[in-house]
mmCIF file with all atom_site columns, C-alpha atoms in Angstrom:
data_model
loop_
_atom_site.group_PDB
_atom_site.id
_atom_site.type_symbol
_atom_site.label_atom_id
_atom_site.label_alt_id
_atom_site.label_comp_id
_atom_site.label_asym_id
_atom_site.label_entity_id
_atom_site.label_seq_id
_atom_site.pdbx_PDB_ins_code
_atom_site.Cartn_x
_atom_site.Cartn_y
_atom_site.Cartn_z
_atom_site.occupancy
_atom_site.B_iso_or_equiv
_atom_site.pdbx_formal_charge
_atom_site.auth_seq_id
_atom_site.auth_comp_id
_atom_site.auth_asym_id
_atom_site.auth_atom_id
_atom_site.pdbx_PDB_model_num
ATOM 1   C CA . UNK A 1 1   ? 0.000   0.000   0.000  1.00 0.00 ? 1   UNK A CA 1
ATOM 2   C CA . UNK A 1 2   ? 2.889   2.380   0.772  1.00 0.00 ? 2   UNK A CA 1
ATOM 3   C CA . UNK A 1 3   ? 5.331   1.068   -1.831 1.00 0.00 ? 3   UNK A CA 1
ATOM 4   C CA . UNK A 1 4   ? 7.656   -0.526  0.731  1.00 0.00 ? 4   UNK A CA 1
ATOM 5   C CA . UNK A 1 5   ? 7.863   -4.270  1.270  1.00 0.00 ? 5   UNK A CA 1
ATOM 6   C CA . UNK A 1 6   ? 9.400   -6.049  4.237  1.00 0.00 ? 6   UNK A CA 1
ATOM 7   C CA . UNK A 1 7   ? 11.563  -8.979  3.172  1.00 0.00 ? 7   UNK A CA 1
ATOM 8   C CA . UNK A 1 8   ? 10.585  -11.011 6.249  1.00 0.00 ? 8   UNK A CA 1
ATOM 9   C CA . UNK A 1 9   ? 7.726   -11.370 8.682  1.00 0.00 ? 9   UNK A CA 1
ATOM 10  C CA . UNK A 1 10  ? 8.510   -8.768  11.332 1.00 0.00 ? 10  UNK A CA 1
ATOM 11  C CA . UNK A 1 11  ? 6.236   -9.826  14.175 1.00 0.00 ? 11  UNK A CA 1
ATOM 12  C CA . UNK A 1 12  ? 7.501   -10.156 17.732 1.00 0.00 ? 12  UNK A CA 1
ATOM 13  C CA . UNK A 1 13  ? 7.477   -13.934 17.589 1.00 0.00 ? 13  UNK A CA 1
ATOM 14  C CA . UNK A 1 14  ? 9.884   -14.110 14.655 1.00 0.00 ? 14  UNK A CA 1
ATOM 15  C CA . UNK A 1 15  ? 12.018  -11.128 15.614 1.00 0.00 ? 15  UNK A CA 1
ATOM 16  C CA . UNK A 1 16  ? 12.425  -11.857 19.348 1.00 0.00 ? 16  UNK A CA 1
ATOM 17  C CA . UNK A 1 17  ? 14.730  -14.895 19.034 1.00 0.00 ? 17  UNK A CA 1
ATOM 18  C CA . UNK A 1 18  ? 17.064  -12.817 16.857 1.00 0.00 ? 18  UNK A CA 1
ATOM 19  C CA . UNK A 1 19  ? 17.067  -9.999  19.411 1.00 0.00 ? 19  UNK A CA 1
ATOM 20  C CA . UNK A 1 20  ? 17.748  -12.543 22.172 1.00 0.00 ? 20  UNK A CA 1
ATOM 21  C CA . UNK A 1 21  ? 20.694  -14.026 20.232 1.00 0.00 ? 21  UNK A CA 1
ATOM 22  C CA . UNK A 1 22  ? 22.190  -10.527 20.022 1.00 0.00 ? 22  UNK A CA 1
ATOM 23  C CA . UNK A 1 23  ? 21.585  -9.993  23.740 1.00 0.00 ? 23  UNK A CA 1
ATOM 24  C CA . UNK A 1 24  ? 23.371  -13.278 24.507 1.00 0.00 ? 24  UNK A CA 1
ATOM 25  C CA . UNK A 1 25  ? 26.337  -12.314 22.322 1.00 0.00 ? 25  UNK A CA 1
ATOM 26  C CA . UNK A 1 26  ? 26.639  -8.922  24.064 1.00 0.00 ? 26  UNK A CA 1
ATOM 27  C CA . UNK A 1 27  ? 26.064  -10.334 27.550 1.00 0.00 ? 27  UNK A CA 1
ATOM 28  C CA . UNK A 1 28  ? 22.939  -8.233  28.098 1.00 0.00 ? 28  UNK A CA 1
ATOM 29  C CA . UNK A 1 29  ? 20.707  -9.232  30.994 1.00 0.00 ? 29  UNK A CA 1
ATOM 30  C CA . UNK A 1 30  ? 17.117  -9.934  29.980 1.00 0.00 ? 30  UNK A CA 1
ATOM 31  C CA . UNK A 1 31  ? 13.739  -10.170 31.725 1.00 0.00 ? 31  UNK A CA 1
ATOM 32  C CA . UNK A 1 32  ? 10.418  -11.668 30.630 1.00 0.00 ? 32  UNK A CA 1
ATOM 33  C CA . UNK A 1 33  ? 7.172   -10.211 31.965 1.00 0.00 ? 33  UNK A CA 1
ATOM 34  C CA . UNK A 1 34  ? 3.864   -11.573 30.760 1.00 0.00 ? 34  UNK A CA 1
ATOM 35  C CA . UNK A 1 35  ? 1.526   -14.471 30.291 1.00 0.00 ? 35  UNK A CA 1
ATOM 36  C CA . UNK A 1 36  ? -0.181  -16.578 32.902 1.00 0.00 ? 36  UNK A CA 1
ATOM 37  C CA . UNK A 1 37  ? 1.788   -17.756 35.963 1.00 0.00 ? 37  UNK A CA 1
ATOM 38  C CA . UNK A 1 38  ? 4.572   -20.107 34.891 1.00 0.00 ? 38  UNK A CA 1
ATOM 39  C CA . UNK A 1 39  ? 4.643   -19.057 31.225 1.00 0.00 ? 39  UNK A CA 1
ATOM 40  C CA . UNK A 1 40  ? 7.585   -16.639 31.452 1.00 0.00 ? 40  UNK A CA 1
ATOM 41  C CA . UNK A 1 41  ? 9.592   -19.195 33.444 1.00 0.00 ? 41  UNK A CA 1
ATOM 42  C CA . UNK A 1 42  ? 8.918   -21.997 30.932 1.00 0.00 ? 42  UNK A CA 1
ATOM 43  C CA . UNK A 1 43  ? 9.768   -19.697 28.027 1.00 0.00 ? 43  UNK A CA 1
ATOM 44  C CA . UNK A 1 44  ? 13.015  -18.714 29.777 1.00 0.00 ? 44  UNK A CA 1
ATOM 45  C CA . UNK A 1 45  ? 14.029  -22.366 30.281 1.00 0.00 ? 45  UNK A CA 1
ATOM 46  C CA . UNK A 1 46  ? 13.285  -23.279 26.673 1.00 0.00 ? 46  UNK A CA 1
ATOM 47  C CA . UNK A 1 47  ? 15.045  -20.258 25.196 1.00 0.00 ? 47  UNK A CA 1
ATOM 48  C CA . UNK A 1 48  ? 18.109  -20.586 27.418 1.00 0.00 ? 48  UNK A CA 1
ATOM 49  C CA . UNK A 1 49  ? 18.413  -24.182 26.205 1.00 0.00 ? 49  UNK A CA 1
ATOM 50  C CA . UNK A 1 50  ? 18.304  -22.979 22.576 1.00 0.00 ? 50  UNK A CA 1
ATOM 51  C CA . UNK A 1 51  ? 20.399  -19.799 22.831 1.00 0.00 ? 51  UNK A CA 1
ATOM 52  C CA . UNK A 1 52  ? 23.844  -20.269 24.393 1.00 0.00 ? 52  UNK A CA 1
ATOM 53  C CA . UNK A 1 53  ? 24.815  -17.562 26.861 1.00 0.00 ? 53  UNK A CA 1
ATOM 54  C CA . UNK A 1 54  ? 21.313  -16.082 27.181 1.00 0.00 ? 54  UNK A CA 1
ATOM 55  C CA . UNK A 1 55  ? 21.019  -14.463 30.613 1.00 0.00 ? 55  UNK A CA 1
ATOM 56  C CA . UNK A 1 56  ? 17.375  -14.231 31.654 1.00 0.00 ? 56  UNK A CA 1
ATOM 57  C CA . UNK A 1 57  ? 17.688  -12.622 35.051 1.00 0.00 ? 57  UNK A CA 1
ATOM 58  C CA . UNK A 1 58  ? 14.052  -12.113 35.953 1.00 0.00 ? 58  UNK A CA 1
ATOM 59  C CA . UNK A 1 59  ? 10.636  -13.494 35.023 1.00 0.00 ? 59  UNK A CA 1
ATOM 60  C CA . UNK A 1 60  ? 7.132   -12.561 36.081 1.00 0.00 ? 60  UNK A CA 1
ATOM 61  C CA . UNK A 1 61  ? 3.602   -13.344 34.988 1.00 0.00 ? 61  UNK A CA 1
ATOM 62  C CA . UNK A 1 62  ? 1.720   -10.521 33.303 1.00 0.00 ? 62  UNK A CA 1
ATOM 63  C CA . UNK A 1 63  ? -0.781  -9.890  36.066 1.00 0.00 ? 63  UNK A CA 1
ATOM 64  C CA . UNK A 1 64  ? 1.383   -7.524  38.100 1.00 0.00 ? 64  UNK A CA 1
ATOM 65  C CA . UNK A 1 65  ? -0.775  -5.561  40.512 1.00 0.00 ? 65  UNK A CA 1
ATOM 66  C CA . UNK A 1 66  ? -0.281  -1.808  40.796 1.00 0.00 ? 66  UNK A CA 1
ATOM 67  C CA . UNK A 1 67  ? 1.277   -2.460  44.218 1.00 0.00 ? 67  UNK A CA 1
ATOM 68  C CA . UNK A 1 68  ? 3.594   -5.126  42.744 1.00 0.00 ? 68  UNK A CA 1
ATOM 69  C CA . UNK A 1 69  ? 5.069   -2.889  40.038 1.00 0.00 ? 69  UNK A CA 1
ATOM 70  C CA . UNK A 1 70  ? 7.533   -1.286  42.480 1.00 0.00 ? 70  UNK A CA 1
ATOM 71  C CA . UNK A 1 71  ? 8.851   -4.747  43.417 1.00 0.00 ? 71  UNK A CA 1
ATOM 72  C CA . UNK A 1 72  ? 9.264   -5.685  39.742 1.00 0.00 ? 72  UNK A CA 1
ATOM 73  C CA . UNK A 1 73  ? 11.127  -2.449  39.005 1.00 0.00 ? 73  UNK A CA 1
ATOM 74  C CA . UNK A 1 74  ? 13.348  -2.981  42.050 1.00 0.00 ? 74  UNK A CA 1
ATOM 75  C CA . UNK A 1 75  ? 14.229  -6.502  40.837 1.00 0.00 ? 75  UNK A CA 1
ATOM 76  C CA . UNK A 1 76  ? 15.011  -5.226  37.336 1.00 0.00 ? 76  UNK A CA 1
ATOM 77  C CA . UNK A 1 77  ? 17.347  -2.576  38.763 1.00 0.00 ? 77  UNK A CA 1
ATOM 78  C CA . UNK A 1 78  ? 19.047  -4.920  41.249 1.00 0.00 ? 78  UNK A CA 1
ATOM 79  C CA . UNK A 1 79  ? 19.635  -7.540  38.564 1.00 0.00 ? 79  UNK A CA 1
ATOM 80  C CA . UNK A 1 80  ? 20.868  -4.864  36.117 1.00 0.00 ? 80  UNK A CA 1
ATOM 81  C CA . UNK A 1 81  ? 18.406  -5.933  33.431 1.00 0.00 ? 81  UNK A CA 1
ATOM 82  C CA . UNK A 1 82  ? 18.918  -4.037  30.176 1.00 0.00 ? 82  UNK A CA 1
ATOM 83  C CA . UNK A 1 83  ? 16.207  -5.605  28.019 1.00 0.00 ? 83  UNK A CA 1
ATOM 84  C CA . UNK A 1 84  ? 12.621  -6.490  28.995 1.00 0.00 ? 84  UNK A CA 1
ATOM 85  C CA . UNK A 1 85  ? 10.269  -8.546  26.842 1.00 0.00 ? 85  UNK A CA 1
ATOM 86  C CA . UNK A 1 86  ? 6.687   -7.680  27.759 1.00 0.00 ? 86  UNK A CA 1
ATOM 87  C CA . UNK A 1 87  ? 3.891   -10.070 26.716 1.00 0.00 ? 87  UNK A CA 1
ATOM 88  C CA . UNK A 1 88  ? 0.549   -8.704  27.858 1.00 0.00 ? 88  UNK A CA 1
ATOM 89  C CA . UNK A 1 89  ? -1.277  -8.322  24.570 1.00 0.00 ? 89  UNK A CA 1
ATOM 90  C CA . UNK A 1 90  ? -1.664  -5.220  22.466 1.00 0.00 ? 90  UNK A CA 1
ATOM 91  C CA . UNK A 1 91  ? -2.008  -2.383  23.508 1.00 0.00 ? 91  UNK A CA 1
ATOM 92  C CA . UNK A 1 92  ? -1.594  -3.217  27.230 1.00 0.00 ? 92  UNK A CA 1
ATOM 93  C CA . UNK A 1 93  ? 2.039   -4.310  26.832 1.00 0.00 ? 93  UNK A CA 1
ATOM 94  C CA . UNK A 1 94  ? 2.983   -1.073  25.073 1.00 0.00 ? 94  UNK A CA 1
ATOM 95  C CA . UNK A 1 95  ? 1.156   1.059   27.647 1.00 0.00 ? 95  UNK A CA 1
ATOM 96  C CA . UNK A 1 96  ? 2.667   -0.919  30.547 1.00 0.00 ? 96  UNK A CA 1
ATOM 97  C CA . UNK A 1 97  ? 6.177   -0.517  29.153 1.00 0.00 ? 97  UNK A CA 1
ATOM 98  C CA . UNK A 1 98  ? 5.769   3.196   28.558 1.00 0.00 ? 98  UNK A CA 1
ATOM 99  C CA . UNK A 1 99  ? 4.234   3.819   31.964 1.00 0.00 ? 99  UNK A CA 1
ATOM 100 C CA . UNK A 1 100 ? 6.569   1.672   34.052 1.00 0.00 ? 100 UNK A CA 1
ATOM 101 C CA . UNK A 1 101 ? 9.869   1.233   32.205 1.00 0.00 ? 101 UNK A CA 1
ATOM 102 C CA . UNK A 1 102 ? 10.461  4.772   30.950 1.00 0.00 ? 102 UNK A CA 1
ATOM 103 C CA . UNK A 1 103 ? 13.078  6.477   33.060 1.00 0.00 ? 103 UNK A CA 1
ATOM 104 C CA . UNK A 1 104 ? 14.446  3.225   34.512 1.00 0.00 ? 104 UNK A CA 1
ATOM 105 C CA . UNK A 1 105 ? 17.793  1.566   33.839 1.00 0.00 ? 105 UNK A CA 1
ATOM 106 C CA . UNK A 1 106 ? 16.092  -0.686  31.262 1.00 0.00 ? 106 UNK A CA 1
ATOM 107 C CA . UNK A 1 107 ? 17.554  0.245   27.870 1.00 0.00 ? 107 UNK A CA 1
ATOM 108 C CA . UNK A 1 108 ? 15.136  -1.681  25.649 1.00 0.00 ? 108 UNK A CA 1
ATOM 109 C CA . UNK A 1 109 ? 11.543  -2.808  26.080 1.00 0.00 ? 109 UNK A CA 1
ATOM 110 C CA . UNK A 1 110 ? 10.163  -5.190  23.467 1.00 0.00 ? 110 UNK A CA 1
ATOM 111 C CA . UNK A 1 111 ? 6.394   -5.767  23.184 1.00 0.00 ? 111 UNK A CA 1
ATOM 112 C CA . UNK A 1 112 ? 6.099   -9.394  22.085 1.00 0.00 ? 112 UNK A CA 1
ATOM 113 C CA . UNK A 1 113 ? 2.439   -10.453 22.223 1.00 0.00 ? 113 UNK A CA 1
ATOM 114 C CA . UNK A 1 114 ? 2.135   -14.237 22.303 1.00 0.00 ? 114 UNK A CA 1
ATOM 115 C CA . UNK A 1 115 ? 5.882   -14.875 22.001 1.00 0.00 ? 115 UNK A CA 1
ATOM 116 C CA . UNK A 1 116 ? 6.258   -16.170 25.569 1.00 0.00 ? 116 UNK A CA 1
ATOM 117 C CA . UNK A 1 117 ? 3.310   -18.554 25.099 1.00 0.00 ? 117 UNK A CA 1
ATOM 118 C CA . UNK A 1 118 ? 4.895   -19.851 21.882 1.00 0.00 ? 118 UNK A CA 1
ATOM 119 C CA . UNK A 1 119 ? 8.352   -20.146 23.495 1.00 0.00 ? 119 UNK A CA 1
ATOM 120 C CA . UNK A 1 120 ? 6.831   -21.974 26.483 1.00 0.00 ? 120 UNK A CA 1
ATOM 121 C CA . UNK A 1 121 ? 5.174   -24.417 24.047 1.00 0.00 ? 121 UNK A CA 1
ATOM 122 C CA . UNK A 1 122 ? 1.730   -23.500 25.414 1.00 0.00 ? 122 UNK A CA 1
ATOM 123 C CA . UNK A 1 123 ? 0.314   -22.227 22.121 1.00 0.00 ? 123 UNK A CA 1
ATOM 124 C CA . UNK A 1 124 ? 1.122   -23.754 18.712 1.00 0.00 ? 124 UNK A CA 1
ATOM 125 C CA . UNK A 1 125 ? 2.576   -21.654 15.927 1.00 0.00 ? 125 UNK A CA 1
ATOM 126 C CA . UNK A 1 126 ? 0.918   -21.681 12.540 1.00 0.00 ? 126 UNK A CA 1
ATOM 127 C CA . UNK A 1 127 ? 2.429   -24.028 9.970  1.00 0.00 ? 127 UNK A CA 1
ATOM 128 C CA . UNK A 1 128 ? 5.442   -22.531 8.162  1.00 0.00 ? 128 UNK A CA 1
ATOM 129 C CA . UNK A 1 129 ? 3.491   -22.177 4.896  1.00 0.00 ? 129 UNK A CA 1
ATOM 130 C CA . UNK A 1 130 ? 0.788   -20.086 6.620  1.00 0.00 ? 130 UNK A CA 1
ATOM 131 C CA . UNK A 1 131 ? 3.466   -17.891 8.240  1.00 0.00 ? 131 UNK A CA 1
ATOM 132 C CA . UNK A 1 132 ? 5.274   -17.438 4.927  1.00 0.00 ? 132 UNK A CA 1
ATOM 133 C CA . UNK A 1 133 ? 1.980   -16.351 3.316  1.00 0.00 ? 133 UNK A CA 1
ATOM 134 C CA . UNK A 1 134 ? 1.463   -13.859 6.210  1.00 0.00 ? 134 UNK A CA 1
ATOM 135 C CA . UNK A 1 135 ? -1.659  -15.753 7.283  1.00 0.00 ? 135 UNK A CA 1
ATOM 136 C CA . UNK A 1 136 ? -0.647  -16.737 10.791 1.00 0.00 ? 136 UNK A CA 1
ATOM 137 C CA . UNK A 1 137 ? -3.473  -14.533 12.049 1.00 0.00 ? 137 UNK A CA 1
ATOM 138 C CA . UNK A 1 138 ? -6.025  -16.863 10.345 1.00 0.00 ? 138 UNK A CA 1
ATOM 139 C CA . UNK A 1 139 ? -4.521  -19.883 12.119 1.00 0.00 ? 139 UNK A CA 1
ATOM 140 C CA . UNK A 1 140 ? -4.611  -18.069 15.451 1.00 0.00 ? 140 UNK A CA 1
ATOM 141 C CA . UNK A 1 141 ? -8.193  -16.898 14.878 1.00 0.00 ? 141 UNK A CA 1
ATOM 142 C CA . UNK A 1 142 ? -9.298  -20.476 14.137 1.00 0.00 ? 142 UNK A CA 1
ATOM 143 C CA . UNK A 1 143 ? -7.584  -21.694 17.325 1.00 0.00 ? 143 UNK A CA 1
ATOM 144 C CA . UNK A 1 144 ? -8.816  -18.888 19.618 1.00 0.00 ? 144 UNK A CA 1
ATOM 145 C CA . UNK A 1 145 ? -11.940 -17.435 17.977 1.00 0.00 ? 145 UNK A CA 1
ATOM 146 C CA . UNK A 1 146 ? -13.537 -15.968 21.105 1.00 0.00 ? 146 UNK A CA 1
ATOM 147 C CA . UNK A 1 147 ? -10.388 -14.174 22.231 1.00 0.00 ? 147 UNK A CA 1
ATOM 148 C CA . UNK A 1 148 ? -9.165  -12.984 18.833 1.00 0.00 ? 148 UNK A CA 1
ATOM 149 C CA . UNK A 1 149 ? -12.406 -12.254 16.943 1.00 0.00 ? 149 UNK A CA 1
ATOM 150 C CA . UNK A 1 150 ? -12.428 -8.560  17.850 1.00 0.00 ? 150 UNK A CA 1
ATOM 151 C CA . UNK A 1 151 ? -8.756  -8.087  17.024 1.00 0.00 ? 151 UNK A CA 1
ATOM 152 C CA . UNK A 1 152 ? -8.749  -9.777  13.635 1.00 0.00 ? 152 UNK A CA 1
ATOM 153 C CA . UNK A 1 153 ? -12.307 -9.628  12.280 1.00 0.00 ? 153 UNK A CA 1
ATOM 154 C CA . UNK A 1 154 ? -13.083 -6.110  13.504 1.00 0.00 ? 154 UNK A CA 1
ATOM 155 C CA . UNK A 1 155 ? -9.657  -4.603  14.205 1.00 0.00 ? 155 UNK A CA 1
ATOM 156 C CA . UNK A 1 156 ? -7.834  -5.603  11.020 1.00 0.00 ? 156 UNK A CA 1
ATOM 157 C CA . UNK A 1 157 ? -10.384 -4.059  8.620  1.00 0.00 ? 157 UNK A CA 1
ATOM 158 C CA . UNK A 1 158 ? -10.502 -0.888  10.761 1.00 0.00 ? 158 UNK A CA 1
ATOM 159 C CA . UNK A 1 159 ? -6.716  -0.659  10.598 1.00 0.00 ? 159 UNK A CA 1
ATOM 160 C CA . UNK A 1 160 ? -6.651  -1.226  6.826  1.00 0.00 ? 160 UNK A CA 1
ATOM 161 C CA . UNK A 1 161 ? -9.305  1.458   6.288  1.00 0.00 ? 161 UNK A CA 1
ATOM 162 C CA . UNK A 1 162 ? -7.302  3.939   8.369  1.00 0.00 ? 162 UNK A CA 1
ATOM 163 C CA . UNK A 1 163 ? -4.079  3.027   6.538  1.00 0.00 ? 163 UNK A CA 1
ATOM 164 C CA . UNK A 1 164 ? -5.790  3.417   3.143  1.00 0.00 ? 164 UNK A CA 1
ATOM 165 C CA . UNK A 1 165 ? -7.220  6.806   4.148  1.00 0.00 ? 165 UNK A CA 1
ATOM 166 C CA . UNK A 1 166 ? -3.787  7.950   5.229  1.00 0.00 ? 166 UNK A CA 1
ATOM 167 C CA . UNK A 1 167 ? -2.157  6.614   2.074  1.00 0.00 ? 167 UNK A CA 1
ATOM 168 C CA . UNK A 1 168 ? -4.599  8.317   -0.241 1.00 0.00 ? 168 UNK A CA 1
ATOM 169 C CA . UNK A 1 169 ? -4.605  11.673  1.585  1.00 0.00 ? 169 UNK A CA 1
ATOM 170 C CA . UNK A 1 170 ? -0.783  11.934  1.537  1.00 0.00 ? 170 UNK A CA 1
ATOM 171 C CA . UNK A 1 171 ? 1.721   11.893  -1.288 1.00 0.00 ? 171 UNK A CA 1
ATOM 172 C CA . UNK A 1 172 ? 3.431   8.522   -1.905 1.00 0.00 ? 172 UNK A CA 1
ATOM 173 C CA . UNK A 1 173 ? 6.694   9.928   -0.510 1.00 0.00 ? 173 UNK A CA 1
ATOM 174 C CA . UNK A 1 174 ? 4.982   11.189  2.676  1.00 0.00 ? 174 UNK A CA 1
ATOM 175 C CA . UNK A 1 175 ? 3.019   7.963   3.132  1.00 0.00 ? 175 UNK A CA 1
ATOM 176 C CA . UNK A 1 176 ? 6.098   5.733   2.795  1.00 0.00 ? 176 UNK A CA 1
ATOM 177 C CA . UNK A 1 177 ? 8.249   7.931   5.005  1.00 0.00 ? 177 UNK A CA 1
ATOM 178 C CA . UNK A 1 178 ? 10.649  8.798   2.170  1.00 0.00 ? 178 UNK A CA 1
ATOM 179 C CA . UNK A 1 179 ? 10.759  12.560  1.900  1.00 0.00 ? 179 UNK A CA 1
#
């Protein structure tokens, strides 16, 4: 629509392992926050087994109470965590990161959606062919229709309409970000 094509699927699930490999190579300390109790811990075990040198210093479920946030932030600071992967669903994970991690010693916050559930082997990924065709959302919708109906059946068309409006009210250079 904007004249720019991504060569790869750039969702959090595909990008996160690459970011974690870089963190392991640099010796960056990482934290996982999100999912139901036990998910972040299982994801950490699985990913540390797959990525040599990965230092996951802290994990927490995604149901941190307002009173518990201070304890989480204290742990992140004490453990010198530089990178936090937040899996609370969109847009909560982005809002949580902005509200609680801005101004801390955390250098990078990555909103990762279902990545921790996938890494913990709690939720299956779409078959490779569906992912390559950028249709993973259809697979997920079929597997979790009640939870994802609003996001994909209502949200996706709304997003596409907004994107099309923007594209057709701006010059191609403005719309693609190339000025």
